[in-house]
Short mmCIF file of C-alpha atoms in Angstrom, two decimals:
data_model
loop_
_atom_site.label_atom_id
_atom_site.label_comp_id
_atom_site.label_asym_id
_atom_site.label_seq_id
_atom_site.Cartn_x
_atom_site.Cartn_y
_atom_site.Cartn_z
CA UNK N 22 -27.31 -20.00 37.32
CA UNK N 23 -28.59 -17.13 35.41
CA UNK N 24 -29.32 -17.79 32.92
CA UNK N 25 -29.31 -14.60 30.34
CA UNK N 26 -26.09 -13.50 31.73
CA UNK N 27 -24.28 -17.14 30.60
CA UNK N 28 -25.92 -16.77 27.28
CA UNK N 29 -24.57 -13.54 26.98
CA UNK N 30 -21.05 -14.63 28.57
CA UNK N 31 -21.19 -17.36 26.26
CA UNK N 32 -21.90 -15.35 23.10
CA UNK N 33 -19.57 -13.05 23.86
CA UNK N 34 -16.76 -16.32 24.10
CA UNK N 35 -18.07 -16.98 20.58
CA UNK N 36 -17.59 -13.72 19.14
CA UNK N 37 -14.16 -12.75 20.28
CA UNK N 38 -13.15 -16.06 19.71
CA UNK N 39 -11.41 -16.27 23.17
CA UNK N 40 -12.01 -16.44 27.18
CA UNK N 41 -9.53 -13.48 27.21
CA UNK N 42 -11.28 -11.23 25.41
CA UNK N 43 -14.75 -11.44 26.30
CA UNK N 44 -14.06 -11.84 30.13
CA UNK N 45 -11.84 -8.21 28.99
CA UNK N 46 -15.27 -7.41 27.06
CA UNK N 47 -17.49 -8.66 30.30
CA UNK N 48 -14.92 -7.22 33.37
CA UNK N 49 -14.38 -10.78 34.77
CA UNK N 50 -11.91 -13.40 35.05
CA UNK N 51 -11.65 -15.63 32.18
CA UNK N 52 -11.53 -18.28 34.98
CA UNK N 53 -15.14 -17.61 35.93
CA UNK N 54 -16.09 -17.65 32.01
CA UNK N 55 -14.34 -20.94 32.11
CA UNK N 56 -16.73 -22.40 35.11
CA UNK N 57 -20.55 -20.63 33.92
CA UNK N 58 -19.68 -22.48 30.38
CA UNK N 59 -18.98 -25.90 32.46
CA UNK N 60 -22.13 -25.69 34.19
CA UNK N 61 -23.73 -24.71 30.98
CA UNK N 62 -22.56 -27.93 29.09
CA UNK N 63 -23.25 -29.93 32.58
CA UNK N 64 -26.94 -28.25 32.46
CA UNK N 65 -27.25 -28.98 28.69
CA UNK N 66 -25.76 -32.48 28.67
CA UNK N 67 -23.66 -31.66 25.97
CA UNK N 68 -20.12 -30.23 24.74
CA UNK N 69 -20.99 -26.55 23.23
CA UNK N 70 -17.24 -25.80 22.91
CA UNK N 71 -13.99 -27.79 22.10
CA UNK N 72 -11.14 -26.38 23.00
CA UNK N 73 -7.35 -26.96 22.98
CA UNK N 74 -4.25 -25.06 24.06
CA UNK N 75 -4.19 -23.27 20.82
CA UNK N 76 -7.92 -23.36 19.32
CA UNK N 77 -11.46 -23.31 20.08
CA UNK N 78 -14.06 -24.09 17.77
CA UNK N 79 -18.40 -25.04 17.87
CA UNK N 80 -19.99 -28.08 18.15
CA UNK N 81 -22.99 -28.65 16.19
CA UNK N 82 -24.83 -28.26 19.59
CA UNK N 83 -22.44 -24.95 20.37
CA UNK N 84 -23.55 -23.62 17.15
CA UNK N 85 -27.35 -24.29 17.21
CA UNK N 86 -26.96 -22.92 21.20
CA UNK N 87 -25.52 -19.83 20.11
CA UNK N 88 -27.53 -18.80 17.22
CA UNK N 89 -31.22 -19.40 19.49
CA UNK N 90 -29.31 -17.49 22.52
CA UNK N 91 -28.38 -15.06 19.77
CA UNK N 92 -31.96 -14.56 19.37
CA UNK N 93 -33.21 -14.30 22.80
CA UNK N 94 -30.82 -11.57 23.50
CA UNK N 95 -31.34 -9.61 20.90
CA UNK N 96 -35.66 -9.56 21.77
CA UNK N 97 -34.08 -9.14 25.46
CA UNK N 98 -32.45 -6.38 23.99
CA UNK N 99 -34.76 -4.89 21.31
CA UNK N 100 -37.68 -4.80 24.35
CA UNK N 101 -34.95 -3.09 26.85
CA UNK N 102 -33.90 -0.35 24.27
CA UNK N 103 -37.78 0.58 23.20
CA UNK N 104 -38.47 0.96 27.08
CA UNK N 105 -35.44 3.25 27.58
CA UNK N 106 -36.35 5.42 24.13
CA UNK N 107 -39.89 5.67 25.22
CA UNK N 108 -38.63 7.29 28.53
CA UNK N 109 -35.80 9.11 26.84
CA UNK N 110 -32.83 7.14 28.73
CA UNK N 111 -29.46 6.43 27.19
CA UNK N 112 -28.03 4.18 29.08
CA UNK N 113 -25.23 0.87 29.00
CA UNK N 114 -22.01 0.82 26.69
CA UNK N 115 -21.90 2.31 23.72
CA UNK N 116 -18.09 0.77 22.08
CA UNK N 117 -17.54 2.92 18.32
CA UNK N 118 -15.26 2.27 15.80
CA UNK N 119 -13.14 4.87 13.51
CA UNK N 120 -10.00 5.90 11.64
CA UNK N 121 -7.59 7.95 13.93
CA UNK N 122 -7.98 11.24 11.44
CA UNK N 123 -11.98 11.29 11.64
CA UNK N 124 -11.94 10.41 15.19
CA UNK N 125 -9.93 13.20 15.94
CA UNK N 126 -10.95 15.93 13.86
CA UNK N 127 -14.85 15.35 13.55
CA UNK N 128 -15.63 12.73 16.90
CA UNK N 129 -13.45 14.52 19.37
CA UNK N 130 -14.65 17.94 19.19
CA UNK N 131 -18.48 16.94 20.47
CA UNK N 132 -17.61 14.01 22.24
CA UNK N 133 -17.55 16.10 25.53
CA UNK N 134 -20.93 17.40 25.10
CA UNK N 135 -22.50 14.22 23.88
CA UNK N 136 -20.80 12.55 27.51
CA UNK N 137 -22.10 15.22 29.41
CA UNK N 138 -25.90 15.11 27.66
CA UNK N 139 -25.59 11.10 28.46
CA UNK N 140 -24.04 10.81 31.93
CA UNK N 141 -25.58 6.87 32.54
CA UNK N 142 -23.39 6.10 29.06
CA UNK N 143 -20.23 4.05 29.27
CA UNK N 144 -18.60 4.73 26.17
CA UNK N 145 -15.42 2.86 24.20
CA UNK N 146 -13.90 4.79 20.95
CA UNK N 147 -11.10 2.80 19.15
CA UNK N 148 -9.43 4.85 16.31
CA UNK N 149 -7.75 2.04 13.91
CA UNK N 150 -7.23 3.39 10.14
CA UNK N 151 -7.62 -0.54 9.13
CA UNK N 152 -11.15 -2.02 9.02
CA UNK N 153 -12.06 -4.13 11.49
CA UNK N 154 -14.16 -7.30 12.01
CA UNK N 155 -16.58 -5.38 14.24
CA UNK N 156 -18.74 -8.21 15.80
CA UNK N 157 -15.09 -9.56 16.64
CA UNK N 158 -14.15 -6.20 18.01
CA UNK N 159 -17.27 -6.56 19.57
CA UNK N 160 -18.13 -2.65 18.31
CA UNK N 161 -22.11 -1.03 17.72
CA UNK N 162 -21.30 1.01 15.68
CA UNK N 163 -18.12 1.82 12.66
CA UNK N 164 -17.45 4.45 10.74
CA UNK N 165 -16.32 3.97 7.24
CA UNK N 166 -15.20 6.01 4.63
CA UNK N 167 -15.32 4.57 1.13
CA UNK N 168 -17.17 4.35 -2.15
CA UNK N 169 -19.99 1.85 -1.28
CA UNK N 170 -20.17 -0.78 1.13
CA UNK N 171 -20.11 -4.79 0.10
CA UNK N 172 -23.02 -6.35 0.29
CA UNK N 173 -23.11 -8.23 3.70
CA UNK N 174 -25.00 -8.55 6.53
CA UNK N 175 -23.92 -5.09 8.23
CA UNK N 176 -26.38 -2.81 8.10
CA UNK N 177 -24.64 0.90 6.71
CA UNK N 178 -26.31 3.92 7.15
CA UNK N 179 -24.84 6.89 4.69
CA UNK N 180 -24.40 9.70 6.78
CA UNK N 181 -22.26 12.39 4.88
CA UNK N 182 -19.40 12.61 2.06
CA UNK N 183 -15.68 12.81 2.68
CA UNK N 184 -14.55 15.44 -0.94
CA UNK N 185 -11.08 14.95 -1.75
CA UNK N 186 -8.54 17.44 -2.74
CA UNK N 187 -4.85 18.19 -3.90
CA UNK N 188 -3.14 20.28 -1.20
CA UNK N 189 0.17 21.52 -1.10
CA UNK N 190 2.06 24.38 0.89
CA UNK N 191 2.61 27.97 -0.32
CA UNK N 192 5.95 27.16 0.43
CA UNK N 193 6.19 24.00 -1.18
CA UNK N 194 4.51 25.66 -4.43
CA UNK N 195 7.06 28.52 -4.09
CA UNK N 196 9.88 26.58 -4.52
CA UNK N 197 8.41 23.80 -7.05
CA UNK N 198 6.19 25.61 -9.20
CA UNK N 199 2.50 25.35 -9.04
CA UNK N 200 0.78 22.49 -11.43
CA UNK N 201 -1.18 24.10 -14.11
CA UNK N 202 -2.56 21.09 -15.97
CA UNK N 203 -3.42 17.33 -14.07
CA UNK N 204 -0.42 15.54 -16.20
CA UNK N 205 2.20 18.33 -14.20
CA UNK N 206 1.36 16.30 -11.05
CA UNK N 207 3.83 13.84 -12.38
CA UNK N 208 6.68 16.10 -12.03
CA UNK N 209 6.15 16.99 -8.40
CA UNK N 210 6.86 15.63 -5.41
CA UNK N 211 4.00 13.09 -3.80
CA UNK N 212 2.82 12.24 -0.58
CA UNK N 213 0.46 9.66 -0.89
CA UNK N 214 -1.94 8.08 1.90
CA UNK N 215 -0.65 4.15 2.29
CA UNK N 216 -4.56 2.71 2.32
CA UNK N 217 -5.64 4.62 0.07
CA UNK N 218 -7.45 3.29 -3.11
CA UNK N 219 -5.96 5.99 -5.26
CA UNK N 220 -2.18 5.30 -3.76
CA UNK N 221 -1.05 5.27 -7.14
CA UNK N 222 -3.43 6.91 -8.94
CA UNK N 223 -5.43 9.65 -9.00
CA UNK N 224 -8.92 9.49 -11.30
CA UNK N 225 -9.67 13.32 -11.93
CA UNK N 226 -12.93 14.77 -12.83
CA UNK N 227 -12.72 18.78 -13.79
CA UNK N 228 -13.12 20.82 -16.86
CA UNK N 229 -11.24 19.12 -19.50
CA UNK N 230 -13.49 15.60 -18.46
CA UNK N 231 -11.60 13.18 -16.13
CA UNK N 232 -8.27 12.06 -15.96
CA UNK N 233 -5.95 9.51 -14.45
CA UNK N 234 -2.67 10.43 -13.46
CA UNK N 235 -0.49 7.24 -12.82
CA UNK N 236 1.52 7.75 -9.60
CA UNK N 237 4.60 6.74 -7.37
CA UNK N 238 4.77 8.16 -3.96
CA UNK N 239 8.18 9.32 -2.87
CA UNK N 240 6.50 9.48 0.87
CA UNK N 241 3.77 6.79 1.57
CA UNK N 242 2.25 7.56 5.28
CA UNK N 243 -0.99 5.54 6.96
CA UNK N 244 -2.50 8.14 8.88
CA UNK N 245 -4.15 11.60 7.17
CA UNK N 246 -3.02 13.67 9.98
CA UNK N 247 0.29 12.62 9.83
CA UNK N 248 0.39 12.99 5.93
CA UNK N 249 -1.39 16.71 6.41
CA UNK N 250 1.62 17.84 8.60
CA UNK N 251 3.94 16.66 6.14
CA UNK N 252 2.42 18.72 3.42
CA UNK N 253 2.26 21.58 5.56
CA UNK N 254 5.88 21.45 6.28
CA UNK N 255 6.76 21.69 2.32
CA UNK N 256 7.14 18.06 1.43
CA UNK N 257 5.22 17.97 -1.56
CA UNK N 258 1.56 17.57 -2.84
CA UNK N 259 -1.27 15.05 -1.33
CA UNK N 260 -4.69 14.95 -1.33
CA UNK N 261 -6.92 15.02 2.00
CA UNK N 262 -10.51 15.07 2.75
CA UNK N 263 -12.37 17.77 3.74
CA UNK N 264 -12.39 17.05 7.41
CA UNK N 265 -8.85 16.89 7.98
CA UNK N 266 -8.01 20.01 5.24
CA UNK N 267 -10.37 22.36 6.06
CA UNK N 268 -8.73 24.00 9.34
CA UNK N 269 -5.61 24.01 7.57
CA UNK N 270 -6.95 25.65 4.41
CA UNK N 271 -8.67 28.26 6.16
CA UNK N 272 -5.31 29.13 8.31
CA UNK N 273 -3.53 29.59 4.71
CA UNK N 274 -1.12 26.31 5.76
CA UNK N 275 -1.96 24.62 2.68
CA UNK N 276 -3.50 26.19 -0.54
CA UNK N 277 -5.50 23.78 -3.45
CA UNK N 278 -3.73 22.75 -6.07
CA UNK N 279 -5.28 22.49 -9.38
CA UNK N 280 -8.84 23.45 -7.69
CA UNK N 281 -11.36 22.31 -10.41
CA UNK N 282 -9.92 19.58 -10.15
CA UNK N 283 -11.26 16.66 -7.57
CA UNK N 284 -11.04 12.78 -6.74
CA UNK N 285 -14.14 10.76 -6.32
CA UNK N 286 -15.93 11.73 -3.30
CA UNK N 287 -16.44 8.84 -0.44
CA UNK N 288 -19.10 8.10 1.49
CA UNK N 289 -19.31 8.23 4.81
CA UNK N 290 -21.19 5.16 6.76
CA UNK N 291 -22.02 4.45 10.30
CA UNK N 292 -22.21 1.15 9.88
CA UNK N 293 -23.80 -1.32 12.58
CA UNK N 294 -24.27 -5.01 12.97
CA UNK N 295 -27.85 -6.15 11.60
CA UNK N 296 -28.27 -8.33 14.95
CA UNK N 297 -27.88 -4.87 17.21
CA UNK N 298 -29.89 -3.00 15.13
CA UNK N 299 -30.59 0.89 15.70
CA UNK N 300 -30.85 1.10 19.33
CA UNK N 301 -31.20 4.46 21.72
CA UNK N 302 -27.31 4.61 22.15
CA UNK N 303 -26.52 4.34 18.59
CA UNK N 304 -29.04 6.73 17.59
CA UNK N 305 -28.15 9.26 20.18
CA UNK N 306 -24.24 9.07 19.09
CA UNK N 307 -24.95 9.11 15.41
CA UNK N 308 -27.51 12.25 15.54
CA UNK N 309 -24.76 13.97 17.07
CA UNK N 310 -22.05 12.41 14.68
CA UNK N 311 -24.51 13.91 11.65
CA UNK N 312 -24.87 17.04 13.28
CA UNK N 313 -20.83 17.34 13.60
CA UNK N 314 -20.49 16.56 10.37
CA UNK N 315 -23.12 19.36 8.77
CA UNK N 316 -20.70 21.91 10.52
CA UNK N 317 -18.12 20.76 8.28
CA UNK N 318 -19.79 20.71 4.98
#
């Protein structure tokens, strides 16, 4: 029996909470999973996992098992990744986490080149606009966009800011009027982004101080891209960040509306799990992710 590859197999079952997922995760049969953990209780002497049709949950020996194989990996790990950075290899799976807009405007573009730099990298990109339990997801890296991060024990690295904006058509504003002061908002038609914090309200800083103006969405969408086409096809006003407005902007499809005018900023986080840490394939994808994102600022 080998024994780092059960305590990884057996980690893995402990993570994604299911045989399923991490013989998905591992590309084997949840079968085999099913026997290297039966060996590894008969080896042991002891039941790590109980399990039932419908549930599976730690003994105190499962738990105790994990957490020291939890460590040995990770030194396994830690050692494997300073070898590779000292030789300049990125190598293994690299699995990243993102909403659908920012993975498509700002990931996609250099995701060719940073494949073809790293051709020994097997890489996994999930675009979700929820957040998502990463070590369940079994992700290295997530990118978040919000005002600060929770304290936990992810470690989030602040890589860039996402500025918000009111957009709206030219043909939208044509045939509505064009909002001179933040309380005309109100009388306007609004598109507003369905996970949004400000959903239904917007906090404005500009000239005159900062404002809120208390809102109800006629059209509530969950995806930015989705919500950019509507307002470039005249349904009303929204705001956007920068990385999904900016193409559209410069084409003329949608102008600013009240332009001094701006929401608070988010950050942007690439956000790993503590136990991972930095390593080569992380680093590699997140230079380039920083580098993307300097082209749009």
């Amino acid at each position: 029996m080998d024994k780092l590859s059960v305590m990884n197999a057996y980690c893995r079952i402990v993570e994604r909470g299911s045989f399923a997922r991490a013989a998905d995760d591992l590309g084997v049969s949840a079968a085999l999973l099913s026997r290297e953990l039966k060996l590894l209780e008969e080896s042991l002497g002891c039941e790590l996992l109980t399990r039932t049709t419908r549930s599976m949950s730690l003994t105190d020996a499962g738990r105790l098992y994990y957490e020291e194989a939890q460590s040995i990996l990770d030194a396994v790990n830690r050692s494997e990744d300073r070898i590779r950075e000292a030789v300049g290899a990125v190598r293994g799976h690299l699995r990243v986490n993102a909403s659908s807009s920012f993975g498509q405007m700002v990931i996609a573009p250099f995701l060719p080149r940073f494949l073809d730099q790293y051709p020994d990298l097997r890489f996994t990109l999930s675009l979700d606009d929820r957040v998502v339990d990463m070590v369940e997801g079994g992700f290295d890296v997530s990118i978040r966009i919000r005002a600060a991060m929770p304290d936990s024990a992810l470690v989030a690295r602040r890589i860039g800011t996402a500025r918000q904006r009111i957009f709206a058509s030219p043909a939208y504003l044509a045939r509505a009027g064009t909002p001179e002061v933040p309380d005309d908002i109100q009388h306007h038609r609004i598109v507003g982004f369905l996970l949004a914090d400000h959903l239904t309200g917007w906090n404005l800083s500009g000239p005159g101080g900062e404002q809120t103006i208390p809102l109800d969405p006629e059209v509530k969408v969950g995806n930015s891209l989705v919500l950019r086409d509507l307002l470039i096809a005249g349904h009303g006003i929204g705001t956007l960040p920068d990385f999904v407005s900016d193409a559209a902007e410069a084409r003329g499809d949608l102008v600013r509306v009240l332009p001094e005018w701006e929401l608070p900023a988010p950050e942007i986080f690439a956000v790993t799990a503590s136990r991972l840490g930095m390593n080569a394939r992380v680093t590699a994808f997140i230079d380039h992710l920083c580098a993307a994102l300097q082209r749009h600022s």
